[in-house]
Amino acid sequence: MGKIVVVENVTLDGVMQSPGTEDDTRGGFTRGGWAAPYADAVLAETLGKGVAADNAMLFGRRTYEIMQRSWGGRTDGNPFTPVLEGKRKYVVSRTQASFSWVNSVPVADLSALKRIEEDLVVLGSGELVRSLAAAGLVDRYTLLLHPLTLGQGTTLFGDLEVRLDLEETVVTGKGVIIAFYRPGSVA
């Protein structure tokens, strides 16, 4: 099995819901798009290194559908578009939905991930991340800690107890702390 790396935008109060768009309004969430004002060259360069790596993507169904609407078949010259189009995209879903975005592969359940030999990067997909964390399947977390609180929204770990060991940090010019963690042990 390849490694599973989670990459998440998170507020200081742990919210990860709808950072880049206003697509996820579950629970009456009204603050989508909160991460966009914090983008800068340092953030783009740091994340670009990970995106450019030889790996595949892993999504939950809802995030996959949002990403497909935003990036699938795009022709605007954005350098991220061909990267997303070219990568294999595994989608964990309980439904038998059709996944039509190029290079998409349905995954029936978490046990099937153990047969995938590629490294997998998870973007968004909070419900999936909580399931992966609970099953002990995450090898690394890259958390983009944004200097704001929202006071509402879905949090990354919900009610899970997750211990992390810090490996490295990068601080952007706009105050985002990019923290690289591995699953931790009890001290």
Tab-separated table of C-alpha atoms in Angstrom:
chain	number	residue	atom	x	y	z
A	1	MET	CA	0.000	0.000	0.000
A	2	GLY	CA	1.236	3.473	-0.858
A	3	LYS	CA	1.291	6.311	1.632
A	4	ILE	CA	-1.779	8.424	2.349
A	5	VAL	CA	-1.147	12.139	2.826
A	6	VAL	CA	-3.954	14.453	3.955
A	7	VAL	CA	-3.790	18.119	2.876
A	8	GLU	CA	-6.323	20.381	4.590
A	9	ASN	CA	-7.083	24.064	4.976
A	10	VAL	CA	-8.113	24.563	8.612
A	11	THR	CA	-9.096	27.567	10.707
A	12	LEU	CA	-7.791	28.050	14.232
A	13	ASP	CA	-11.077	26.663	15.560
A	14	GLY	CA	-10.606	23.531	13.435
A	15	VAL	CA	-13.139	24.277	10.673
A	16	MET	CA	-12.290	22.771	7.299
A	17	GLN	CA	-15.664	23.142	5.558
A	18	SER	CA	-15.761	24.867	2.162
A	19	PRO	CA	-12.418	26.732	2.270
A	20	GLY	CA	-12.168	27.589	-1.412
A	21	THR	CA	-15.769	27.793	-2.562
A	22	GLU	CA	-19.267	28.253	-1.265
A	23	ASP	CA	-20.368	24.806	-2.495
A	24	ASP	CA	-20.759	23.105	0.878
A	25	THR	CA	-23.587	24.750	2.803
A	26	ARG	CA	-24.498	21.718	4.928
A	27	GLY	CA	-25.647	22.625	8.421
A	28	GLY	CA	-26.440	26.180	7.311
A	29	PHE	CA	-22.756	26.996	6.705
A	30	THR	CA	-22.524	30.487	5.188
A	31	ARG	CA	-18.811	31.266	5.254
A	32	GLY	CA	-17.469	29.356	2.264
A	33	GLY	CA	-14.403	30.670	0.453
A	34	TRP	CA	-12.627	31.719	3.647
A	35	ALA	CA	-9.161	30.472	2.613
A	36	ALA	CA	-8.831	32.435	-0.645
A	37	PRO	CA	-7.708	35.768	0.892
A	38	TYR	CA	-4.720	33.995	2.456
A	39	ALA	CA	-3.211	32.627	-0.762
A	40	ASP	CA	0.261	33.868	-1.621
A	41	ALA	CA	3.417	32.776	-3.440
A	42	VAL	CA	4.868	30.886	-0.446
A	43	LEU	CA	1.683	28.849	-0.045
A	44	ALA	CA	1.516	28.140	-3.793
A	45	GLU	CA	5.172	27.088	-3.973
A	46	THR	CA	4.993	24.849	-0.898
A	47	LEU	CA	1.818	23.095	-2.026
A	48	GLY	CA	3.017	22.962	-5.625
A	49	LYS	CA	5.905	20.709	-4.588
A	50	GLY	CA	3.462	18.165	-3.193
A	51	VAL	CA	1.060	18.399	-6.122
A	52	ALA	CA	3.876	17.952	-8.620
A	53	ALA	CA	5.003	14.742	-6.917
A	54	ASP	CA	4.254	11.401	-8.510
A	55	ASN	CA	1.093	10.454	-6.664
A	56	ALA	CA	-2.616	9.981	-7.172
A	57	MET	CA	-5.520	11.848	-5.581
A	58	LEU	CA	-8.024	10.381	-3.129
A	59	PHE	CA	-11.416	12.017	-2.677
A	60	GLY	CA	-14.689	11.409	-0.942
A	61	ARG	CA	-17.640	11.632	-3.343
A	62	ARG	CA	-18.795	15.135	-2.350
A	63	THR	CA	-15.341	16.727	-2.689
A	64	TYR	CA	-14.773	14.855	-5.955
A	65	GLU	CA	-17.962	16.355	-7.384
A	66	ILE	CA	-16.955	19.873	-6.275
A	67	MET	CA	-13.456	19.458	-7.747
A	68	GLN	CA	-14.829	18.047	-11.003
A	69	ARG	CA	-17.182	21.027	-11.400
A	70	SER	CA	-14.343	23.446	-10.668
A	71	TRP	CA	-11.459	21.805	-12.549
A	72	GLY	CA	-12.705	19.076	-14.895
A	73	GLY	CA	-12.161	19.920	-18.564
A	74	ARG	CA	-10.993	23.448	-17.775
A	75	THR	CA	-9.183	25.231	-20.624
A	76	ASP	CA	-8.158	28.544	-19.036
A	77	GLY	CA	-4.411	27.886	-18.920
A	78	ASN	CA	-4.272	27.488	-15.140
A	79	PRO	CA	-1.112	25.407	-14.453
A	80	PHE	CA	-2.984	23.307	-11.880
A	81	THR	CA	-5.521	22.086	-14.490
A	82	PRO	CA	-3.271	19.669	-16.424
A	83	VAL	CA	-1.878	18.321	-13.148
A	84	LEU	CA	-5.370	17.438	-11.894
A	85	GLU	CA	-6.462	16.127	-15.278
A	86	GLY	CA	-3.394	13.895	-15.527
A	87	LYS	CA	-3.496	12.359	-12.071
A	88	ARG	CA	-5.457	9.240	-11.239
A	89	LYS	CA	-8.349	10.166	-8.953
A	90	TYR	CA	-9.623	7.493	-6.574
A	91	VAL	CA	-13.102	8.183	-5.191
A	92	VAL	CA	-14.403	6.506	-2.041
A	93	SER	CA	-18.184	6.386	-2.207
A	94	ARG	CA	-21.007	4.335	-0.731
A	95	THR	CA	-23.103	5.046	-3.828
A	96	GLN	CA	-22.794	3.573	-7.297
A	97	ALA	CA	-22.440	7.051	-8.793
A	98	SER	CA	-20.762	7.586	-12.141
A	99	PHE	CA	-17.347	9.214	-11.897
A	100	SER	CA	-16.797	10.701	-15.335
A	101	TRP	CA	-13.804	12.973	-14.753
A	102	VAL	CA	-10.795	11.654	-16.689
A	103	ASN	CA	-8.654	9.089	-14.794
A	104	SER	CA	-11.276	8.496	-12.080
A	105	VAL	CA	-11.468	5.166	-10.275
A	106	PRO	CA	-14.259	4.245	-7.817
A	107	VAL	CA	-13.271	2.671	-4.497
A	108	ALA	CA	-15.978	0.754	-2.641
A	109	ASP	CA	-14.511	0.950	0.872
A	110	LEU	CA	-11.403	1.740	2.886
A	111	SER	CA	-10.118	-1.842	2.798
A	112	ALA	CA	-9.682	-1.491	-0.989
A	113	LEU	CA	-7.107	1.263	-0.378
A	114	LYS	CA	-4.682	-1.349	0.932
A	115	ARG	CA	-4.420	-2.793	-2.593
A	116	ILE	CA	-3.448	0.551	-4.169
A	117	GLU	CA	0.306	0.850	-4.502
A	118	GLU	CA	0.409	4.538	-5.444
A	119	ASP	CA	0.857	7.282	-2.877
A	120	LEU	CA	-2.465	9.072	-2.376
A	121	VAL	CA	-3.078	12.734	-1.563
A	122	VAL	CA	-6.411	13.650	0.028
A	123	LEU	CA	-7.737	17.176	-0.500
A	124	GLY	CA	-10.805	18.224	1.471
A	125	SER	CA	-13.028	15.180	1.955
A	126	GLY	CA	-13.540	15.693	5.689
A	127	GLU	CA	-15.751	12.657	6.235
A	128	LEU	CA	-13.219	10.470	4.429
A	129	VAL	CA	-10.315	11.954	6.430
A	130	ARG	CA	-12.074	11.192	9.710
A	131	SER	CA	-12.627	7.594	8.561
A	132	LEU	CA	-8.999	7.245	7.452
A	133	ALA	CA	-7.741	8.720	10.744
A	134	ALA	CA	-9.960	6.426	12.807
A	135	ALA	CA	-8.659	3.422	10.839
A	136	GLY	CA	-5.025	4.495	11.299
A	137	LEU	CA	-4.458	4.795	7.538
A	138	VAL	CA	-3.006	8.335	7.336
A	139	ASP	CA	0.780	8.538	7.007
A	140	ARG	CA	1.139	12.325	6.987
A	141	TYR	CA	-0.982	15.406	7.526
A	142	THR	CA	-0.250	18.735	5.864
A	143	LEU	CA	-2.407	21.274	7.667
A	144	LEU	CA	-2.706	24.836	6.411
A	145	LEU	CA	-3.586	26.668	9.616
A	146	HIS	CA	-5.303	29.949	8.711
A	147	PRO	CA	-5.248	32.856	11.180
A	148	LEU	CA	-9.001	33.155	11.636
A	149	THR	CA	-11.897	31.520	13.431
A	150	LEU	CA	-15.346	31.005	11.943
A	151	GLY	CA	-17.387	29.827	14.902
A	152	GLN	CA	-19.391	27.454	12.715
A	153	GLY	CA	-18.768	24.639	10.288
A	154	THR	CA	-17.519	21.090	10.101
A	155	THR	CA	-14.253	20.536	11.926
A	156	LEU	CA	-11.488	18.371	10.558
A	157	PHE	CA	-11.354	15.739	13.276
A	158	GLY	CA	-14.863	16.052	14.712
A	159	ASP	CA	-14.926	14.136	17.981
A	160	LEU	CA	-11.867	11.971	17.223
A	161	GLU	CA	-8.831	12.104	19.458
A	162	VAL	CA	-5.857	12.467	17.123
A	163	ARG	CA	-2.286	12.924	18.303
A	164	LEU	CA	0.230	14.362	15.880
A	165	ASP	CA	3.997	14.801	15.901
A	166	LEU	CA	5.258	17.936	14.162
A	167	GLU	CA	7.881	17.364	11.459
A	168	GLU	CA	8.234	20.781	9.818
A	169	THR	CA	6.559	24.170	9.406
A	170	VAL	CA	6.496	26.899	6.788
A	171	VAL	CA	4.953	30.297	7.507
A	172	THR	CA	3.510	32.299	4.623
A	173	GLY	CA	3.556	36.078	4.264
A	174	LYS	CA	-0.151	36.162	5.079
A	175	GLY	CA	0.203	34.272	8.339
A	176	VAL	CA	-0.812	30.770	7.253
A	177	ILE	CA	1.219	28.148	9.080
A	178	ILE	CA	1.777	25.109	6.887
A	179	ALA	CA	2.429	22.342	9.374
A	180	PHE	CA	3.596	18.885	8.372
A	181	TYR	CA	2.684	16.185	10.888
A	182	ARG	CA	2.920	12.432	11.155
A	183	PRO	CA	0.506	10.438	13.291
A	184	GLY	CA	1.768	10.666	16.848
A	185	SER	CA	2.128	8.432	19.788
A	186	VAL	CA	0.989	8.856	23.356
A	187	ALA	CA	3.732	10.546	25.357
